[in-house]
PDB file of C-alpha atoms in Angstrom:
ATOM      1  CA  UNK A   1       0.000   0.000   0.000  1.00  0.00           C
ATOM      2  CA  UNK A   2       1.393   3.372  -1.014  1.00  0.00           C
ATOM      3  CA  UNK A   3       0.269   6.454   0.882  1.00  0.00           C
ATOM      4  CA  UNK A   4       0.593   9.797  -0.907  1.00  0.00           C
ATOM      5  CA  UNK A   5       0.433  12.743   1.483  1.00  0.00           C
ATOM      6  CA  UNK A   6       3.014  14.935  -0.257  1.00  0.00           C
ATOM      7  CA  UNK A   7       3.856  15.705  -3.863  1.00  0.00           C
ATOM      8  CA  UNK A   8       7.294  14.078  -3.677  1.00  0.00           C
ATOM      9  CA  UNK A   9       5.691  10.717  -2.797  1.00  0.00           C
ATOM     10  CA  UNK A  10       4.249  10.451  -6.292  1.00  0.00           C
ATOM     11  CA  UNK A  11       7.729   9.476  -7.468  1.00  0.00           C
ATOM     12  CA  UNK A  12       7.430   6.177  -5.542  1.00  0.00           C
ATOM     13  CA  UNK A  13       4.513   5.098  -7.752  1.00  0.00           C
ATOM     14  CA  UNK A  14       5.177   3.074 -10.897  1.00  0.00           C
ATOM     15  CA  UNK A  15       4.572   4.778 -14.227  1.00  0.00           C
ATOM     16  CA  UNK A  16       1.001   4.298 -15.367  1.00  0.00           C
ATOM     17  CA  UNK A  17      -2.585   5.477 -15.254  1.00  0.00           C
ATOM     18  CA  UNK A  18      -2.856   5.738 -11.451  1.00  0.00           C
ATOM     19  CA  UNK A  19       0.243   7.891 -11.190  1.00  0.00           C
ATOM     20  CA  UNK A  20      -1.028  10.129 -14.001  1.00  0.00           C
ATOM     21  CA  UNK A  21      -4.456  10.470 -12.327  1.00  0.00           C
ATOM     22  CA  UNK A  22      -2.907  11.503  -9.008  1.00  0.00           C
ATOM     23  CA  UNK A  23      -0.554  13.984 -10.684  1.00  0.00           C
ATOM     24  CA  UNK A  24      -3.435  15.507 -12.640  1.00  0.00           C
ATOM     25  CA  UNK A  25      -5.622  15.702  -9.523  1.00  0.00           C
ATOM     26  CA  UNK A  26      -2.892  17.429  -7.507  1.00  0.00           C
ATOM     27  CA  UNK A  27      -2.083  19.838 -10.333  1.00  0.00           C
ATOM     28  CA  UNK A  28      -5.781  20.716 -10.623  1.00  0.00           C
ATOM     29  CA  UNK A  29      -6.116  21.278  -6.876  1.00  0.00           C
ATOM     30  CA  UNK A  30      -3.021  23.460  -6.745  1.00  0.00           C
ATOM     31  CA  UNK A  31      -4.210  25.527  -9.702  1.00  0.00           C
ATOM     32  CA  UNK A  32      -7.710  25.879  -8.249  1.00  0.00           C
ATOM     33  CA  UNK A  33      -6.676  26.859  -4.730  1.00  0.00           C
ATOM     34  CA  UNK A  34      -3.374  28.616  -5.525  1.00  0.00           C
ATOM     35  CA  UNK A  35      -1.625  27.471  -2.360  1.00  0.00           C
ATOM     36  CA  UNK A  36       0.893  24.766  -1.388  1.00  0.00           C
ATOM     37  CA  UNK A  37      -0.434  21.208  -1.152  1.00  0.00           C
ATOM     38  CA  UNK A  38      -1.836  20.358   2.283  1.00  0.00           C
ATOM     39  CA  UNK A  39      -3.260  16.810   2.534  1.00  0.00           C
ATOM     40  CA  UNK A  40      -5.588  17.721   5.393  1.00  0.00           C
ATOM     41  CA  UNK A  41      -7.144  20.424   3.194  1.00  0.00           C
ATOM     42  CA  UNK A  42      -6.750  19.099  -0.362  1.00  0.00           C
ATOM     43  CA  UNK A  43      -7.116  15.407   0.441  1.00  0.00           C
ATOM     44  CA  UNK A  44      -4.614  12.589   0.075  1.00  0.00           C
ATOM     45  CA  UNK A  45      -4.275   9.293  -1.763  1.00  0.00           C
ATOM     46  CA  UNK A  46      -3.791   5.583  -1.120  1.00  0.00           C
ATOM     47  CA  UNK A  47      -2.783   3.113  -3.823  1.00  0.00           C
ATOM     48  CA  UNK A  48      -3.430  -0.550  -3.067  1.00  0.00           C
ATOM     49  CA  UNK A  49      -0.748  -2.944  -4.292  1.00  0.00           C
ATOM     50  CA  UNK A  50      -1.857  -6.404  -3.093  1.00  0.00           C
ATOM     51  CA  UNK A  51      -5.094  -8.202  -2.279  1.00  0.00           C
ATOM     52  CA  UNK A  52      -4.053  -8.087   1.381  1.00  0.00           C
ATOM     53  CA  UNK A  53      -4.162  -4.279   1.181  1.00  0.00           C
ATOM     54  CA  UNK A  54      -7.939  -4.550   0.706  1.00  0.00           C
ATOM     55  CA  UNK A  55      -8.243  -6.020   4.200  1.00  0.00           C
ATOM     56  CA  UNK A  56      -5.589  -3.942   5.986  1.00  0.00           C
ATOM     57  CA  UNK A  57      -6.406  -0.668   7.758  1.00  0.00           C
ATOM     58  CA  UNK A  58      -6.053   2.257   5.349  1.00  0.00           C
ATOM     59  CA  UNK A  59      -3.025   4.234   6.493  1.00  0.00           C
ATOM     60  CA  UNK A  60      -3.770   5.272  10.087  1.00  0.00           C
ATOM     61  CA  UNK A  61      -7.520   4.818   9.729  1.00  0.00           C
ATOM     62  CA  UNK A  62      -9.401   2.232  11.829  1.00  0.00           C
ATOM     63  CA  UNK A  63     -11.002   0.464   8.847  1.00  0.00           C
ATOM     64  CA  UNK A  64     -10.101  -1.278   5.616  1.00  0.00           C
ATOM     65  CA  UNK A  65     -11.258  -0.505   2.110  1.00  0.00           C
ATOM     66  CA  UNK A  66     -12.967  -3.913   2.009  1.00  0.00           C
ATOM     67  CA  UNK A  67     -15.132  -3.025   5.015  1.00  0.00           C
ATOM     68  CA  UNK A  68     -16.136   0.281   3.406  1.00  0.00           C
ATOM     69  CA  UNK A  69     -16.934  -1.430   0.095  1.00  0.00           C
ATOM     70  CA  UNK A  70     -18.977  -4.185   1.729  1.00  0.00           C
ATOM     71  CA  UNK A  71     -20.996  -1.600   3.680  1.00  0.00           C
ATOM     72  CA  UNK A  72     -21.198   0.659   0.613  1.00  0.00           C
ATOM     73  CA  UNK A  73     -19.943   3.374   2.957  1.00  0.00           C
ATOM     74  CA  UNK A  74     -18.060   5.544   0.499  1.00  0.00           C
ATOM     75  CA  UNK A  75     -18.790   8.938  -0.977  1.00  0.00           C
ATOM     76  CA  UNK A  76     -18.025   8.168  -4.597  1.00  0.00           C
ATOM     77  CA  UNK A  77     -16.881   5.193  -6.673  1.00  0.00           C
ATOM     78  CA  UNK A  78     -15.460   5.474 -10.162  1.00  0.00           C
ATOM     79  CA  UNK A  79     -13.894   3.081 -12.647  1.00  0.00           C
ATOM     80  CA  UNK A  80     -11.385   3.356 -15.464  1.00  0.00           C
ATOM     81  CA  UNK A  81     -10.170   0.494 -17.653  1.00  0.00           C
ATOM     82  CA  UNK A  82      -7.364  -0.219 -15.185  1.00  0.00           C
ATOM     83  CA  UNK A  83      -8.559   0.754 -11.706  1.00  0.00           C
ATOM     84  CA  UNK A  84     -11.337   1.837  -9.372  1.00  0.00           C
ATOM     85  CA  UNK A  85     -11.253   5.119  -7.468  1.00  0.00           C
ATOM     86  CA  UNK A  86     -13.008   5.217  -4.101  1.00  0.00           C
ATOM     87  CA  UNK A  87     -13.514   8.561  -2.359  1.00  0.00           C
ATOM     88  CA  UNK A  88     -13.861   8.501   1.420  1.00  0.00           C
ATOM     89  CA  UNK A  89     -14.683  11.710   3.274  1.00  0.00           C
ATOM     90  CA  UNK A  90     -12.902  11.623   6.625  1.00  0.00           C
ATOM     91  CA  UNK A  91     -14.421  14.812   8.037  1.00  0.00           C
ATOM     92  CA  UNK A  92     -15.824  18.119   6.769  1.00  0.00           C
ATOM     93  CA  UNK A  93     -12.513  19.075   5.133  1.00  0.00           C
ATOM     94  CA  UNK A  94     -10.391  15.971   4.651  1.00  0.00           C
ATOM     95  CA  UNK A  95     -10.788  13.152   2.160  1.00  0.00           C
ATOM     96  CA  UNK A  96      -8.797  10.231   0.851  1.00  0.00           C
ATOM     97  CA  UNK A  97      -8.967   8.843  -2.684  1.00  0.00           C
ATOM     98  CA  UNK A  98      -8.171   5.127  -2.754  1.00  0.00           C
ATOM     99  CA  UNK A  99      -6.977   3.563  -6.001  1.00  0.00           C
ATOM    100  CA  UNK A 100      -7.797  -0.126  -6.431  1.00  0.00           C
ATOM    101  CA  UNK A 101      -6.172  -1.751  -9.495  1.00  0.00           C
ATOM    102  CA  UNK A 102      -8.595  -4.045 -11.340  1.00  0.00           C
ATOM    103  CA  UNK A 103      -5.878  -6.710 -11.405  1.00  0.00           C
ATOM    104  CA  UNK A 104      -6.357  -7.211  -7.640  1.00  0.00           C
ATOM    105  CA  UNK A 105      -9.975  -8.262  -8.170  1.00  0.00           C
ATOM    106  CA  UNK A 106      -9.373 -11.307 -10.387  1.00  0.00           C
ATOM    107  CA  UNK A 107      -9.725 -13.654  -7.410  1.00  0.00           C
ATOM    108  CA  UNK A 108     -12.699 -11.707  -5.980  1.00  0.00           C
ATOM    109  CA  UNK A 109     -15.394 -12.004  -8.683  1.00  0.00           C
ATOM    110  CA  UNK A 110     -18.300 -11.190  -6.332  1.00  0.00           C
ATOM    111  CA  UNK A 111     -16.671  -7.938  -5.247  1.00  0.00           C
ATOM    112  CA  UNK A 112     -15.777  -7.083  -8.825  1.00  0.00           C
ATOM    113  CA  UNK A 113     -19.386  -7.632  -9.949  1.00  0.00           C
ATOM    114  CA  UNK A 114     -20.694  -5.405  -7.157  1.00  0.00           C
ATOM    115  CA  UNK A 115     -18.219  -2.633  -7.946  1.00  0.00           C
ATOM    116  CA  UNK A 116     -19.058  -2.740 -11.659  1.00  0.00           C
ATOM    117  CA  UNK A 117     -22.731  -2.092 -10.849  1.00  0.00           C
ATOM    118  CA  UNK A 118     -21.998   0.764  -8.424  1.00  0.00           C
ATOM    119  CA  UNK A 119     -19.180   2.564 -10.244  1.00  0.00           C
ATOM    120  CA  UNK A 120     -19.385   5.662 -12.404  1.00  0.00           C
ATOM    121  CA  UNK A 121     -17.097   5.990 -15.414  1.00  0.00           C
ATOM    122  CA  UNK A 122     -13.986   8.104 -14.891  1.00  0.00           C
ATOM    123  CA  UNK A 123     -12.639  10.146 -17.792  1.00  0.00           C
TER     124      UNK A 123
END
């Protein structure tokens, strides 16, 4: 699991669609708000890397992504060809966007079917 709470952490992500999405999101936020990146204000990101990451607590949070998905307790769910994006609002100001690569769902067909029904398309 990769946790992105500062711009320099993006460099630890492999090249690909998720990295590009996070870079574009941060660039858009910085342009919109015109101030330095602050994860507690602008939000932060988690990229899951293994199936076990689905069941592990997200960063320092007391719950896993799997528990949130099973309860349908998320604020937004989107899908690209390669990954799902799950937005969790942590409080009135702070959010976390979790990136779930589709490749992690091959052994979880029931979860994948549920997510396909609930997800919006992401451009």
